[in-house]
Amino acid sequence: MSTEAAGDPFWERVRTLFHEAAPLHGADRRAFLDTACHDPTVRAEVESLLGENDQASDFLDRSVWDLVEGADARWEGAHIGA
Amino acid sequence: MSDVTELLREWNAGQPDARDQLIRIVYESLHAIAARHLGREREGHTLQPTALVHELYVRLTDQRRVAWRDRVHFFAVAAQVMRRILVDHARRKHSEKRGGGAAPLAIEFAVEVCDEKNFDLVALDLALERLAEILPQQARIVELRFYGGLTLEETAEAMGISTATVSREWAMARAWLRRAMSVR
């Protein structure tokens, strides 16, 4: 199962750098990327994803099952009211 | 019912037909369970987030005979089925404007909830397909978590990796998918 983790070299590079840079911020992050990444395409990708990750978001926070649960309660409410 | 155990075993052994059969069985059972949960005679008024999948699992398998590896596969199948059901419903809804003629399933309401929040299930499905091509492990994590309802810990156990790894890969997968879905 772990063999499938070894994928595209470009994305493996992006993945590694993303994980290392994610806990860093501001100048620390820039300094890290200056040293660790010399490919501008890789860097642009990493920075774009980090920017996305830095924003607070509830995107995908609730699973489909949570949604089903909420919807179920609503369905019942609709029928009580009907 | 017990042939599910056999099918899981066959799928494990690399027989793709077994997977398709499993998906069909899980799909049908999911409909039956959801319908029952929505019936008048049910006791509770909510579905626990993962209770449906667990109930499905208990119903379909003889747990004494199913190895943990098969359980993992089962949850992977259930997540795939859920994904397919949702995207099918979302597509149909979009093409027919106001819902299909199917029985009121909790799933259809989940699709509605997504619509109201402007969460595009079809776009997520397509983005996830692209993610699977470049970072398959992350795509699997999303599938197990979002469609399978598994927690970080359960996902880690299912995939045989650490919770910390799941957490990190999940964060990047989320960023990747959110970006993919906002750029159109």
Tab-separated table of C-alpha atoms in Angstrom:
chain	number	residue	atom	x	y	z
A	1	MET	CA	0.000	0.000	0.000
A	2	SER	CA	2.852	2.362	0.784
A	3	THR	CA	4.387	1.727	-2.649
A	4	GLU	CA	1.758	3.909	-4.283
A	5	ALA	CA	3.104	6.890	-2.360
A	6	ALA	CA	6.109	7.044	-4.693
A	7	GLY	CA	4.600	9.042	-7.517
A	8	ASP	CA	5.519	11.887	-9.810
A	9	PRO	CA	8.954	13.364	-8.869
A	10	PHE	CA	7.746	16.955	-9.279
A	11	TRP	CA	4.863	16.430	-6.884
A	12	GLU	CA	6.991	14.418	-4.478
A	13	ARG	CA	9.311	17.423	-4.294
A	14	VAL	CA	6.401	19.813	-3.781
A	15	ARG	CA	4.994	17.520	-1.120
A	16	THR	CA	8.248	17.319	0.839
A	17	LEU	CA	8.803	21.076	0.746
A	18	PHE	CA	5.202	21.815	1.651
A	19	HIS	CA	5.448	19.691	4.786
A	20	GLU	CA	8.726	21.243	5.840
A	21	ALA	CA	7.620	24.817	5.173
A	22	ALA	CA	4.063	24.606	6.505
A	23	PRO	CA	4.981	25.122	10.190
A	24	LEU	CA	7.212	28.115	9.267
A	25	HIS	CA	5.978	31.649	8.636
A	26	GLY	CA	7.098	34.915	7.101
A	27	ALA	CA	10.838	35.420	6.809
A	28	ASP	CA	11.586	31.971	8.233
A	29	ARG	CA	9.589	30.330	5.511
A	30	ARG	CA	11.179	32.442	2.772
A	31	ALA	CA	14.647	31.718	4.126
A	32	PHE	CA	13.909	28.017	4.206
A	33	LEU	CA	12.639	27.982	0.629
A	34	ASP	CA	15.585	30.083	-0.579
A	35	THR	CA	17.919	27.398	0.718
A	36	ALA	CA	15.906	24.259	0.038
A	37	CYS	CA	14.331	25.022	-3.331
A	38	HIS	CA	16.049	26.290	-6.457
A	39	ASP	CA	13.417	25.347	-8.999
A	40	PRO	CA	11.079	28.318	-9.529
A	41	THR	CA	8.233	26.111	-10.815
A	42	VAL	CA	8.371	23.908	-7.726
A	43	ARG	CA	8.613	26.941	-5.477
A	44	ALA	CA	5.633	28.680	-7.055
A	45	GLU	CA	3.578	25.561	-6.553
A	46	VAL	CA	4.664	25.142	-2.931
A	47	GLU	CA	3.969	28.795	-2.116
A	48	SER	CA	0.583	28.689	-3.769
A	49	LEU	CA	-0.444	25.640	-1.740
A	50	LEU	CA	0.982	27.107	1.474
A	51	GLY	CA	-1.023	30.283	0.865
A	52	GLU	CA	-4.154	28.207	0.504
A	53	ASN	CA	-3.316	26.217	3.631
A	54	ASP	CA	-2.655	29.368	5.694
A	55	GLN	CA	-6.196	30.610	5.184
A	56	ALA	CA	-8.670	29.538	7.822
A	57	SER	CA	-11.299	27.379	6.202
A	58	ASP	CA	-13.849	24.740	7.034
A	59	PHE	CA	-13.392	23.174	3.591
A	60	LEU	CA	-13.976	19.395	3.848
A	61	ASP	CA	-14.148	19.660	7.643
A	62	ARG	CA	-17.428	17.799	7.712
A	63	SER	CA	-17.639	14.417	6.056
A	64	VAL	CA	-20.487	13.286	3.853
A	65	TRP	CA	-21.795	11.374	6.866
A	66	ASP	CA	-21.978	14.525	8.937
A	67	LEU	CA	-23.927	16.116	6.106
A	68	VAL	CA	-26.262	13.118	5.943
A	69	GLU	CA	-26.795	13.389	9.673
A	70	GLY	CA	-27.699	17.070	9.450
A	71	ALA	CA	-29.912	16.450	6.448
A	72	ASP	CA	-31.662	13.617	8.252
A	73	ALA	CA	-32.681	15.868	11.139
A	74	ARG	CA	-33.994	18.418	8.665
A	75	TRP	CA	-35.976	15.809	6.791
A	76	GLU	CA	-37.704	14.858	10.013
A	77	GLY	CA	-38.453	18.483	10.779
A	78	ALA	CA	-40.002	18.900	7.345
A	79	HIS	CA	-42.336	15.992	7.967
A	80	ILE	CA	-43.359	17.127	11.396
A	81	GLY	CA	-44.309	20.437	9.902
A	82	ALA	CA	-46.160	18.878	6.959
B	1	MET	CA	-24.720	-12.187	2.862
B	2	SER	CA	-21.658	-14.280	3.533
B	3	ASP	CA	-20.543	-13.996	-0.078
B	4	VAL	CA	-19.387	-10.469	0.773
B	5	THR	CA	-16.613	-12.034	2.822
B	6	GLU	CA	-15.674	-14.128	-0.173
B	7	LEU	CA	-15.819	-11.132	-2.491
B	8	LEU	CA	-13.563	-9.147	-0.178
B	9	ARG	CA	-11.112	-12.000	-0.269
B	10	GLU	CA	-11.254	-12.188	-4.057
B	11	TRP	CA	-10.796	-8.451	-4.384
B	12	ASN	CA	-7.819	-8.731	-2.070
B	13	ALA	CA	-6.435	-11.377	-4.403
B	14	GLY	CA	-6.660	-8.914	-7.271
B	15	GLN	CA	-9.915	-9.816	-8.990
B	16	PRO	CA	-11.497	-6.606	-10.297
B	17	ASP	CA	-14.927	-8.224	-10.869
B	18	ALA	CA	-15.182	-8.784	-7.132
B	19	ARG	CA	-14.826	-5.043	-6.540
B	20	ASP	CA	-17.663	-4.197	-8.930
B	21	GLN	CA	-19.920	-6.782	-7.309
B	22	LEU	CA	-19.082	-5.436	-3.865
B	23	ILE	CA	-19.909	-1.904	-4.928
B	24	ARG	CA	-23.291	-3.051	-6.216
B	25	ILE	CA	-24.074	-4.934	-2.992
B	26	VAL	CA	-22.944	-2.079	-0.768
B	27	TYR	CA	-24.946	0.386	-2.849
B	28	GLU	CA	-28.136	-1.651	-2.546
B	29	SER	CA	-27.690	-2.203	1.181
B	30	LEU	CA	-26.968	1.447	1.737
B	31	HIS	CA	-30.270	2.319	0.109
B	32	ALA	CA	-32.072	-0.209	2.285
B	33	ILE	CA	-30.458	1.023	5.493
B	34	ALA	CA	-31.000	4.672	4.660
B	35	ALA	CA	-34.650	4.002	3.852
B	36	ARG	CA	-35.118	2.203	7.147
B	37	HIS	CA	-33.415	4.983	9.085
B	38	LEU	CA	-35.769	7.433	7.485
B	39	GLY	CA	-38.817	5.295	8.226
B	40	ARG	CA	-41.287	6.040	10.983
B	41	GLU	CA	-40.334	3.059	13.114
B	42	ARG	CA	-36.752	4.063	13.729
B	43	GLU	CA	-35.837	4.981	17.263
B	44	GLY	CA	-33.200	7.678	17.047
B	45	HIS	CA	-33.680	10.797	14.999
B	46	THR	CA	-30.147	11.170	13.705
B	47	LEU	CA	-27.621	9.011	11.942
B	48	GLN	CA	-24.285	8.868	13.677
B	49	PRO	CA	-21.546	10.034	11.313
B	50	THR	CA	-19.946	6.637	10.911
B	51	ALA	CA	-22.751	4.461	12.271
B	52	LEU	CA	-24.204	3.842	8.837
B	53	VAL	CA	-20.991	2.410	7.499
B	54	HIS	CA	-20.449	0.327	10.582
B	55	GLU	CA	-23.977	-0.987	10.451
B	56	LEU	CA	-23.481	-1.802	6.822
B	57	TYR	CA	-20.313	-3.630	7.650
B	58	VAL	CA	-21.911	-5.706	10.389
B	59	ARG	CA	-24.839	-6.533	8.137
B	60	LEU	CA	-22.748	-7.592	5.201
B	61	THR	CA	-20.000	-9.542	6.850
B	62	ASP	CA	-19.461	-12.237	9.356
B	63	GLN	CA	-16.950	-10.342	11.460
B	64	ARG	CA	-15.361	-13.433	12.927
B	65	ARG	CA	-14.232	-14.484	9.495
B	66	VAL	CA	-13.088	-11.152	8.193
B	67	ALA	CA	-9.475	-10.201	8.689
B	68	TRP	CA	-8.527	-6.598	9.495
B	69	ARG	CA	-7.100	-6.184	6.027
B	70	ASP	CA	-10.520	-6.988	4.614
B	71	ARG	CA	-12.134	-4.499	6.986
B	72	VAL	CA	-9.840	-1.828	5.607
B	73	HIS	CA	-10.879	-2.770	2.115
B	74	PHE	CA	-14.480	-2.712	3.160
B	75	PHE	CA	-14.279	0.873	4.363
B	76	ALA	CA	-12.444	1.792	1.194
B	77	VAL	CA	-15.282	0.255	-0.827
B	78	ALA	CA	-17.951	1.965	1.266
B	79	ALA	CA	-16.201	5.311	0.747
B	80	GLN	CA	-16.028	4.713	-3.002
B	81	VAL	CA	-19.689	3.762	-3.105
B	82	MET	CA	-20.629	6.868	-1.154
B	83	ARG	CA	-18.599	8.976	-3.546
B	84	ARG	CA	-20.300	7.424	-6.554
B	85	ILE	CA	-23.799	7.756	-5.078
B	86	LEU	CA	-23.245	11.415	-4.247
B	87	VAL	CA	-21.793	12.399	-7.570
B	88	ASP	CA	-24.524	10.506	-9.431
B	89	HIS	CA	-27.206	12.298	-7.452
B	90	ALA	CA	-25.529	15.658	-7.855
B	91	ARG	CA	-25.200	15.165	-11.632
B	92	ARG	CA	-28.783	14.036	-11.992
B	93	LYS	CA	-30.054	16.901	-9.893
B	94	HIS	CA	-28.174	19.423	-11.981
B	95	SER	CA	-29.429	17.964	-15.225
B	96	GLU	CA	-33.064	17.651	-14.156
B	97	LYS	CA	-33.221	20.889	-12.214
B	98	ARG	CA	-35.578	19.750	-9.485
B	99	GLY	CA	-34.542	16.311	-8.273
B	100	GLY	CA	-35.143	12.878	-9.701
B	101	GLY	CA	-38.049	10.604	-8.929
B	102	ALA	CA	-36.146	8.488	-6.412
B	103	ALA	CA	-37.309	7.867	-2.855
B	104	PRO	CA	-36.300	10.534	-0.322
B	105	LEU	CA	-32.916	9.376	0.829
B	106	ALA	CA	-30.734	11.085	3.363
B	107	ILE	CA	-28.138	11.126	0.625
B	108	GLU	CA	-30.270	13.314	-1.600
B	109	PHE	CA	-30.599	15.763	1.239
B	110	ALA	CA	-26.858	15.697	1.719
B	111	VAL	CA	-26.608	16.686	-1.942
B	112	GLU	CA	-29.071	19.499	-1.263
B	113	VAL	CA	-27.108	20.693	1.750
B	114	CYS	CA	-24.012	20.823	-0.435
B	115	ASP	CA	-25.917	22.787	-3.079
B	116	GLU	CA	-27.122	25.320	-0.536
B	117	LYS	CA	-23.580	25.855	0.642
B	118	ASN	CA	-22.426	26.149	-2.954
B	119	PHE	CA	-20.265	23.103	-2.409
B	120	ASP	CA	-19.906	21.485	-5.808
B	121	LEU	CA	-19.794	17.687	-5.384
B	122	VAL	CA	-19.178	17.102	-9.079
B	123	ALA	CA	-16.240	19.516	-9.091
B	124	LEU	CA	-14.807	17.821	-6.002
B	125	ASP	CA	-15.079	14.437	-7.685
B	126	LEU	CA	-13.241	15.666	-10.767
B	127	ALA	CA	-10.567	17.443	-8.718
B	128	LEU	CA	-10.064	14.319	-6.641
B	129	GLU	CA	-9.581	12.280	-9.799
B	130	ARG	CA	-6.797	14.633	-10.851
B	131	LEU	CA	-5.232	14.533	-7.377
B	132	ALA	CA	-5.241	10.729	-7.525
B	133	GLU	CA	-3.065	10.907	-10.643
B	134	ILE	CA	-0.315	12.938	-8.987
B	135	LEU	CA	-0.627	12.181	-5.264
B	136	PRO	CA	-2.566	8.920	-4.912
B	137	GLN	CA	-1.995	8.555	-1.189
B	138	GLN	CA	-3.525	11.969	-0.503
B	139	ALA	CA	-6.504	11.190	-2.727
B	140	ARG	CA	-7.100	7.996	-0.771
B	141	ILE	CA	-6.966	9.874	2.512
B	142	VAL	CA	-9.595	12.319	1.259
B	143	GLU	CA	-11.763	9.481	0.034
B	144	LEU	CA	-11.632	7.655	3.377
B	145	ARG	CA	-12.174	10.806	5.412
B	146	PHE	CA	-14.706	12.778	3.403
B	147	TYR	CA	-16.710	9.967	1.809
B	148	GLY	CA	-15.991	7.230	4.346
B	149	GLY	CA	-16.417	9.425	7.414
B	150	LEU	CA	-13.293	8.012	9.052
B	151	THR	CA	-11.404	10.055	11.641
B	152	LEU	CA	-7.700	10.854	11.307
B	153	GLU	CA	-6.923	7.915	13.592
B	154	GLU	CA	-9.174	5.489	11.735
B	155	THR	CA	-7.736	6.601	8.411
B	156	ALA	CA	-4.212	6.045	9.741
B	157	GLU	CA	-5.135	2.581	10.908
B	158	ALA	CA	-6.875	1.762	7.651
B	159	MET	CA	-3.859	2.818	5.581
B	160	GLY	CA	-1.145	1.499	7.850
B	161	ILE	CA	0.484	4.910	8.291
B	162	SER	CA	0.839	7.233	11.289
B	163	THR	CA	-1.814	9.714	12.366
B	164	ALA	CA	0.752	12.492	11.999
B	165	THR	CA	1.296	11.526	8.371
B	166	VAL	CA	-2.435	11.443	7.678
B	167	SER	CA	-2.782	14.856	9.295
B	168	ARG	CA	-0.011	16.414	7.199
B	169	GLU	CA	-1.109	14.855	3.909
B	170	TRP	CA	-4.709	15.792	4.641
B	171	ALA	CA	-3.686	19.433	5.085
B	172	MET	CA	-1.931	19.520	1.732
B	173	ALA	CA	-4.692	17.604	-0.047
B	174	ARG	CA	-7.235	20.074	1.288
B	175	ALA	CA	-5.154	23.018	0.076
B	176	TRP	CA	-4.707	21.387	-3.328
B	177	LEU	CA	-8.389	20.572	-3.740
B	178	ARG	CA	-9.593	23.946	-2.503
B	179	ARG	CA	-7.345	25.673	-4.988
B	180	ALA	CA	-8.384	23.306	-7.793
B	181	MET	CA	-12.051	23.990	-7.059
B	182	SER	CA	-11.739	27.757	-6.814
B	183	VAL	CA	-9.784	28.181	-10.066
B	184	ARG	CA	-12.170	27.654	-12.915
